[in-house]
C-alpha positions as MATLAB code, in Angstrom:
seq = 'MLRCIQLAKNGLGTTYPNPLVGSVIVHNNIIIGEGWHYSAGLPHAEVNAINSVQDKSLLKNSTIYVNLEPCSHYGKTPPCADLIIASGIKKVVIGSLDPNPKVAGRGVQKLMDVGCDVRIGILEQACNELNKRFFTFHRKRRPFIVLKWGQTANGFMAPSKQNRNLEKKPVWITNEYSRQLVHKLRAQEQSILVGTTTVMHDNPSLTTRDWYGSSPTRVIIDRELLLPLDVSVFDKTVKTIVITEKIAENKHNLVFEIADFSEKIAQQICDILFRHSIQSVIIEGGSKTLQSFIDSNLWDEAHIYTGSATFEEGLKAPVIPSSNYSEEKLKHDLLQSFINKTI';
ca = [
     -18.783  -11.721    3.257;
     -15.733  -14.275    3.235;
     -16.112  -14.599   -0.344;
     -16.178  -10.925   -1.047;
     -13.272  -10.445    0.510;
     -11.320  -13.736   -0.938;
     -11.772  -12.034   -4.491;
     -11.583   -8.280   -3.733;
      -7.928   -9.580   -2.919;
      -7.098  -10.374   -6.623;
      -7.096   -6.465   -6.452;
      -4.413   -5.725   -4.255;
      -2.000   -3.397   -6.230;
      -3.954   -2.796   -9.063;
      -6.757   -0.496   -8.061;
      -5.553    2.263   -6.944;
      -6.560    5.207   -6.070;
     -10.013    3.128   -5.268;
     -10.502    0.295   -2.386;
     -10.505   -3.194   -2.820;
     -14.242   -4.325   -3.095;
     -15.596   -8.332   -3.851;
     -19.160   -8.965   -4.357;
     -21.374  -12.192   -3.923;
     -25.028  -12.497   -5.413;
     -26.857  -15.070   -3.619;
     -30.462  -16.793   -4.864;
     -32.191  -19.904   -1.872;
     -28.382  -20.280   -0.363;
     -27.299  -20.455   -4.093;
     -23.838  -17.771   -5.120;
     -25.468  -17.192   -8.673;
     -22.480  -13.887   -9.830;
     -19.641  -12.749   -7.913;
     -17.222   -9.972   -9.147;
     -14.224   -7.593   -7.919;
     -12.792   -4.985   -8.686;
     -10.110   -4.412  -11.172;
      -8.137   -1.289  -11.516;
      -9.649    2.500  -11.152;
     -12.039    3.617  -13.801;
     -12.832    0.083  -14.841;
     -17.228   -1.248  -13.620;
     -16.836   -1.734   -9.272;
     -17.167   -5.297   -8.080;
     -21.105   -4.719   -8.106;
     -21.307   -4.040  -11.696;
     -19.183   -7.097  -12.172;
     -21.105   -9.084   -9.479;
     -24.375   -8.333  -11.733;
     -23.473   -8.630  -15.065;
     -22.255  -11.692  -14.441;
     -25.806  -13.715  -13.252;
     -27.056  -14.898  -16.692;
     -30.797  -14.951  -15.620;
     -31.364  -11.882  -14.651;
     -34.908  -12.307  -13.626;
     -33.433  -13.611  -10.014;
     -31.954  -11.100   -8.551;
     -35.355   -9.011   -7.210;
     -34.728  -11.861   -5.373;
     -31.418  -12.288   -4.487;
     -29.166  -10.770   -1.805;
     -26.106   -8.871   -2.597;
     -23.477   -8.714   -0.118;
     -20.054   -6.399   -0.676;
     -17.324   -5.851    1.988;
     -17.533   -2.482    1.378;
     -20.432    0.481    0.741;
     -21.938    0.557   -2.485;
     -20.950    3.781   -3.656;
     -23.159    6.885   -4.533;
     -21.696    9.502   -6.641;
     -20.133    9.546  -10.543;
     -16.470    9.242  -10.478;
     -15.321    7.541  -13.513;
     -18.228    4.903  -13.248;
     -21.764    5.619  -12.450;
     -23.178    5.106   -9.204;
     -23.396    1.165   -7.780;
     -25.652    2.332   -5.605;
     -28.137    3.186   -8.766;
     -27.161   -0.188  -10.178;
     -28.699   -1.791   -7.455;
     -32.024   -0.043   -6.992;
     -32.020   -0.167  -11.136;
     -31.581   -4.654  -11.129;
     -34.090   -4.881   -8.620;
     -32.445   -5.939   -5.366;
     -33.862   -5.146   -1.894;
     -31.405   -7.281   -0.057;
     -27.989   -5.771    0.561;
     -25.179   -6.574    3.175;
     -22.554   -4.651    3.214;
     -18.885   -5.063    5.376;
     -17.860   -2.036    6.345;
     -18.991    2.050    5.288;
     -17.308    3.817    3.196;
     -14.582    6.249    4.991;
     -14.735    8.457    2.152;
     -16.376   11.629    2.368;
     -17.771   11.490   -1.417;
     -19.964    8.562    0.077;
     -19.452    8.220    3.926;
     -22.822    6.268    4.435;
     -24.726    8.032    1.233;
     -25.061    4.867   -0.707;
     -26.535    3.206    2.030;
     -29.126    6.123    2.706;
     -30.247    5.848   -0.816;
     -30.863    1.730   -0.940;
     -32.883    2.370    2.256;
     -34.563    5.914    1.227;
     -36.116    3.091   -2.206;
     -37.367    0.215    0.746;
     -33.585   -2.249    0.392;
     -33.006   -4.181    3.510;
     -29.715   -3.267    4.166;
     -27.806   -4.976    6.675;
     -24.036   -3.581    8.298;
     -21.346   -4.712    9.534;
     -20.968   -7.600    8.442;
     -16.887   -9.099    9.549;
     -16.692   -5.495    9.441;
     -13.089   -6.289   11.499;
     -12.127   -8.158    8.790;
     -13.272   -5.830    5.678;
     -11.779   -3.174    7.402;
      -8.137   -4.972    7.424;
      -8.970   -5.741    3.543;
      -8.773   -1.880    3.155;
      -6.111   -1.104    5.493;
      -4.684    1.679    3.066;
      -8.079    2.911    2.083;
      -9.243    3.793    5.845;
      -5.672    4.784    6.880;
      -5.484    7.527    3.642;
      -8.998    9.191    4.329;
      -9.700    8.730    7.926;
      -5.826    9.681    8.954;
      -4.773   11.914    5.948;
      -1.710    9.688    5.114;
      -0.327    6.752    3.325;
       0.114    3.463    5.096;
       3.155    3.210    6.735;
       5.336    0.303    6.345;
       8.903    0.137    7.548;
      11.132   -2.646    5.502;
      14.938   -3.171    6.075;
      17.099   -5.877    5.665;
      19.890   -6.517    8.385;
      22.708   -8.789    9.890;
      22.455  -11.269   12.352;
      24.441   -9.544   14.761;
      22.093   -6.634   14.001;
      23.648   -4.357   10.744;
      22.198   -2.547    7.784;
      25.231   -1.958    6.230;
      28.614   -2.730    6.127;
      31.248    0.234    7.850;
      31.833    2.415    4.850;
      35.769    1.705    4.404;
      34.650   -1.632    3.460;
      31.319   -0.907    1.683;
      32.291   -2.062   -2.152;
      33.289    1.026   -3.863;
      30.450    0.192   -7.284;
      26.896    1.093   -6.880;
      25.602   -1.738   -6.135;
      23.606   -2.997   -2.806;
      25.227   -5.258   -0.619;
      23.556   -8.345   -0.168;
      22.353   -9.240    3.180;
      19.494  -11.906    3.172;
      18.889  -14.488    0.604;
      16.596  -14.654   -2.924;
      13.655  -15.852   -0.989;
      13.789  -12.374    0.897;
      14.047  -10.660   -2.228;
      10.968  -12.019   -3.852;
       8.886  -11.234   -1.257;
      10.105   -7.303   -1.459;
       9.092   -7.305   -4.781;
       5.950   -8.595   -3.340;
       5.446   -5.718   -1.382;
       6.362   -3.181   -3.379;
       3.797   -4.846   -6.011;
       1.194   -4.332   -3.337;
       1.774   -0.822   -2.160;
       1.688    1.793   -3.505;
       5.006    3.792   -3.275;
       8.207    3.033   -1.864;
      10.390    5.519   -0.185;
      14.501    5.488    0.253;
      16.798    8.763    1.141;
      19.982   10.577   -0.839;
      22.662    7.467    0.309;
      21.039    4.371   -0.389;
      20.605    5.784   -3.934;
      24.261    7.371   -3.525;
      25.905    3.493   -2.294;
      23.540    0.741   -4.146;
      21.808    2.596   -6.954;
      18.616    0.770   -6.548;
      15.970    0.199   -9.680;
      12.906    0.337   -6.850;
      11.118   -1.572   -9.313;
       9.158   -5.009   -9.445;
      11.586   -7.203  -11.312;
      10.532  -10.773   -9.413;
       6.910  -10.250   -8.702;
       4.118   -9.900  -11.252;
       2.859   -6.277  -10.391;
       2.785   -2.907  -11.200;
       5.983   -0.897   -9.529;
       5.196    1.668   -7.021;
       6.098    5.459   -7.682;
       9.696    6.335   -6.420;
       9.935    8.816   -3.523;
      13.703    9.846   -2.986;
      14.762   12.362   -0.022;
      17.322   14.594   -1.950;
      17.974   17.640    0.631;
      20.727   19.347   -1.229;
      19.692   17.421   -5.025;
      22.829   15.793   -5.026;
      21.986   13.301   -6.925;
      23.255   12.441  -10.348;
      20.557   12.359  -13.804;
      22.233    8.970  -14.426;
      21.282    7.493  -11.442;
      18.697    4.764  -11.923;
      15.178    5.828  -10.214;
      16.200    9.253  -12.678;
      15.152    6.938  -15.829;
      11.600    7.989  -15.455;
       9.976    4.862  -16.689;
       8.374    5.389  -12.986;
       6.666    8.425  -11.679;
       9.187    9.626   -9.047;
       8.322   12.322   -6.108;
      12.232   14.384   -4.966;
      11.717   15.529   -1.374;
      14.339   18.305   -1.175;
      14.533   21.561    0.295;
      16.144   23.387   -3.058;
      14.090   24.439   -6.210;
      13.706   22.712   -9.272;
      11.750   22.435  -12.139;
       9.301   19.530  -12.578;
       9.796   16.757  -15.724;
       8.153   13.707  -17.169;
       7.539   11.700  -14.012;
       9.934   13.324  -11.825;
       8.387   15.669   -9.414;
      10.135   17.815   -7.267;
       7.868   18.649   -3.954;
       9.791   21.210   -1.464;
      10.292   20.515    2.471;
      11.424   22.206    5.328;
      14.302   20.082    6.543;
      14.705   22.235    9.712;
      11.154   20.501   11.361;
      10.139   16.655   11.838;
      10.498   15.971    7.915;
       8.524   12.494    8.812;
       5.088   13.923    9.099;
       6.191   16.360    5.816;
       6.467   13.677    4.035;
       2.913   12.089    4.473;
       1.509   15.510    3.725;
       3.638   15.626    0.734;
       2.516   11.696   -0.276;
      -1.423   12.397    0.532;
      -1.558   15.486   -1.338;
      -0.878   12.952   -4.311;
      -3.312   10.691   -3.333;
      -1.200    7.556   -2.352;
      -2.357    5.486    0.231;
       0.172    3.272    1.279;
       4.119    3.665    1.260;
       7.241    1.503    2.204;
       9.870    3.125    3.674;
      12.578    1.789    2.320;
      15.731    3.943    3.374;
      18.253    4.322    5.370;
      18.786    3.854    9.222;
      18.455    7.530    9.872;
      15.489    8.165    7.625;
      13.859    5.048    9.321;
      14.398    6.235   12.539;
      12.330    9.532   11.897;
       8.993    7.830   11.041;
      10.401    5.450   13.997;
      10.422    8.772   16.464;
       7.246   10.387   15.207;
       5.100    7.282   15.274;
       4.473    7.101   12.284;
       4.448    3.693   11.075;
       1.560    0.752   10.255;
       3.497   -1.925    9.833;
       7.374   -3.129   10.263;
       8.998   -5.874    8.057;
      12.390   -7.359    9.576;
      13.963   -9.441    7.224;
      17.008  -10.951    9.070;
      20.235  -12.895    6.920;
      22.406  -15.222    8.667;
      25.501  -13.435    7.634;
      27.269  -11.105   10.162;
      29.207   -7.675   10.170;
      32.083   -6.671   11.856;
      31.306   -2.996   12.266;
      29.009   -1.173   10.169;
      25.714    0.909   10.556;
      23.291   -0.105   13.062;
      19.546   -1.464   11.854;
      16.969    0.574   14.066;
      15.194   -0.975   16.803;
      11.127   -0.829   16.818;
       9.636   -0.978   20.030;
       6.306   -3.629   19.702;
       6.490   -6.888   20.805;
       3.919   -7.484   18.942;
       5.002   -9.349   15.751;
       5.123  -12.947   13.698;
       7.916  -14.742   12.585;
       8.003  -16.542    8.480;
      11.189  -18.429    8.052;
      12.733  -17.962    4.373;
      15.155  -20.726    3.888;
      17.820  -19.530    6.233;
      16.231  -15.812    6.478;
      13.661  -14.862    8.860;
      11.041  -12.405    8.643;
       9.498  -10.742   11.615;
       6.184   -8.793   10.459;
       5.425   -6.071   13.202;
       1.853   -4.005   13.550;
       1.899   -1.025   15.314;
      -0.605   -1.171   18.342;
       0.242    2.142   19.511;
      -1.947    4.488   16.846;
];
């Protein structure tokens, strides 16, 4: 099962909206086949594992391991449970059940109905952690939420307005190693959110320039539709969702969603992203946006990059109400990673 998890991680960032799945086939304690799910619309892990076995006659006396319950329904590909049955495999070991209502135990039942020996819950916690985005989306009906910001050694996110560079360029607080990790995070998560002020001051592109992988869906909070159309986030190269209270016409890769800013905005954002089938989001907005998610207890992880620079005054960074974190040195920077244990 550990090998299934290892294989599944190869698909991080490329399988959305599908989960991360790896599969291993064992005959007489020897691995004879393995595979993982590469991308939505392509064959699933079990299919790739079975296809990788050179001598198919061994399958009837083999065990297939998979970190997530084999699917039982027709989507873009046929049901994996049907293929396992057709291949003659009689022993199936599963890490965790699929929370997707289209599966949710039906794959296991289909296998058991034809006499397969099915074991469930092997390394279940590790398998659940692997698919934390997928599980959060289906169980809580919202995306997996990652808060992220950079701050100075004395706790400022940005300099004061009078000291901010008047050009539309970011004020770098952290070093190139931290920035590369941020781009890795963008490649792994499905979307990224910032507010109007961040776009106005920094004109970010929110792409994955310093890491291999797809750029995330951009989510922009622009209550009054104040942002000019020539900012980088509106270049239409990546799907962009604008959350606003104004009515606007959708364009190619540019979608406008109405929200009531007099109500709790964090929950509304979660509902909007759920409707767009977005399983994870990085909240990279300013202090006000980040604080709204913290106050609503709508966050799962937080990544705080602290640089060595200091500002005499400026915008104070939020404070995470958690003591459950790990630390990593990135040359002169410090990365603290928090996990929300209260949800």
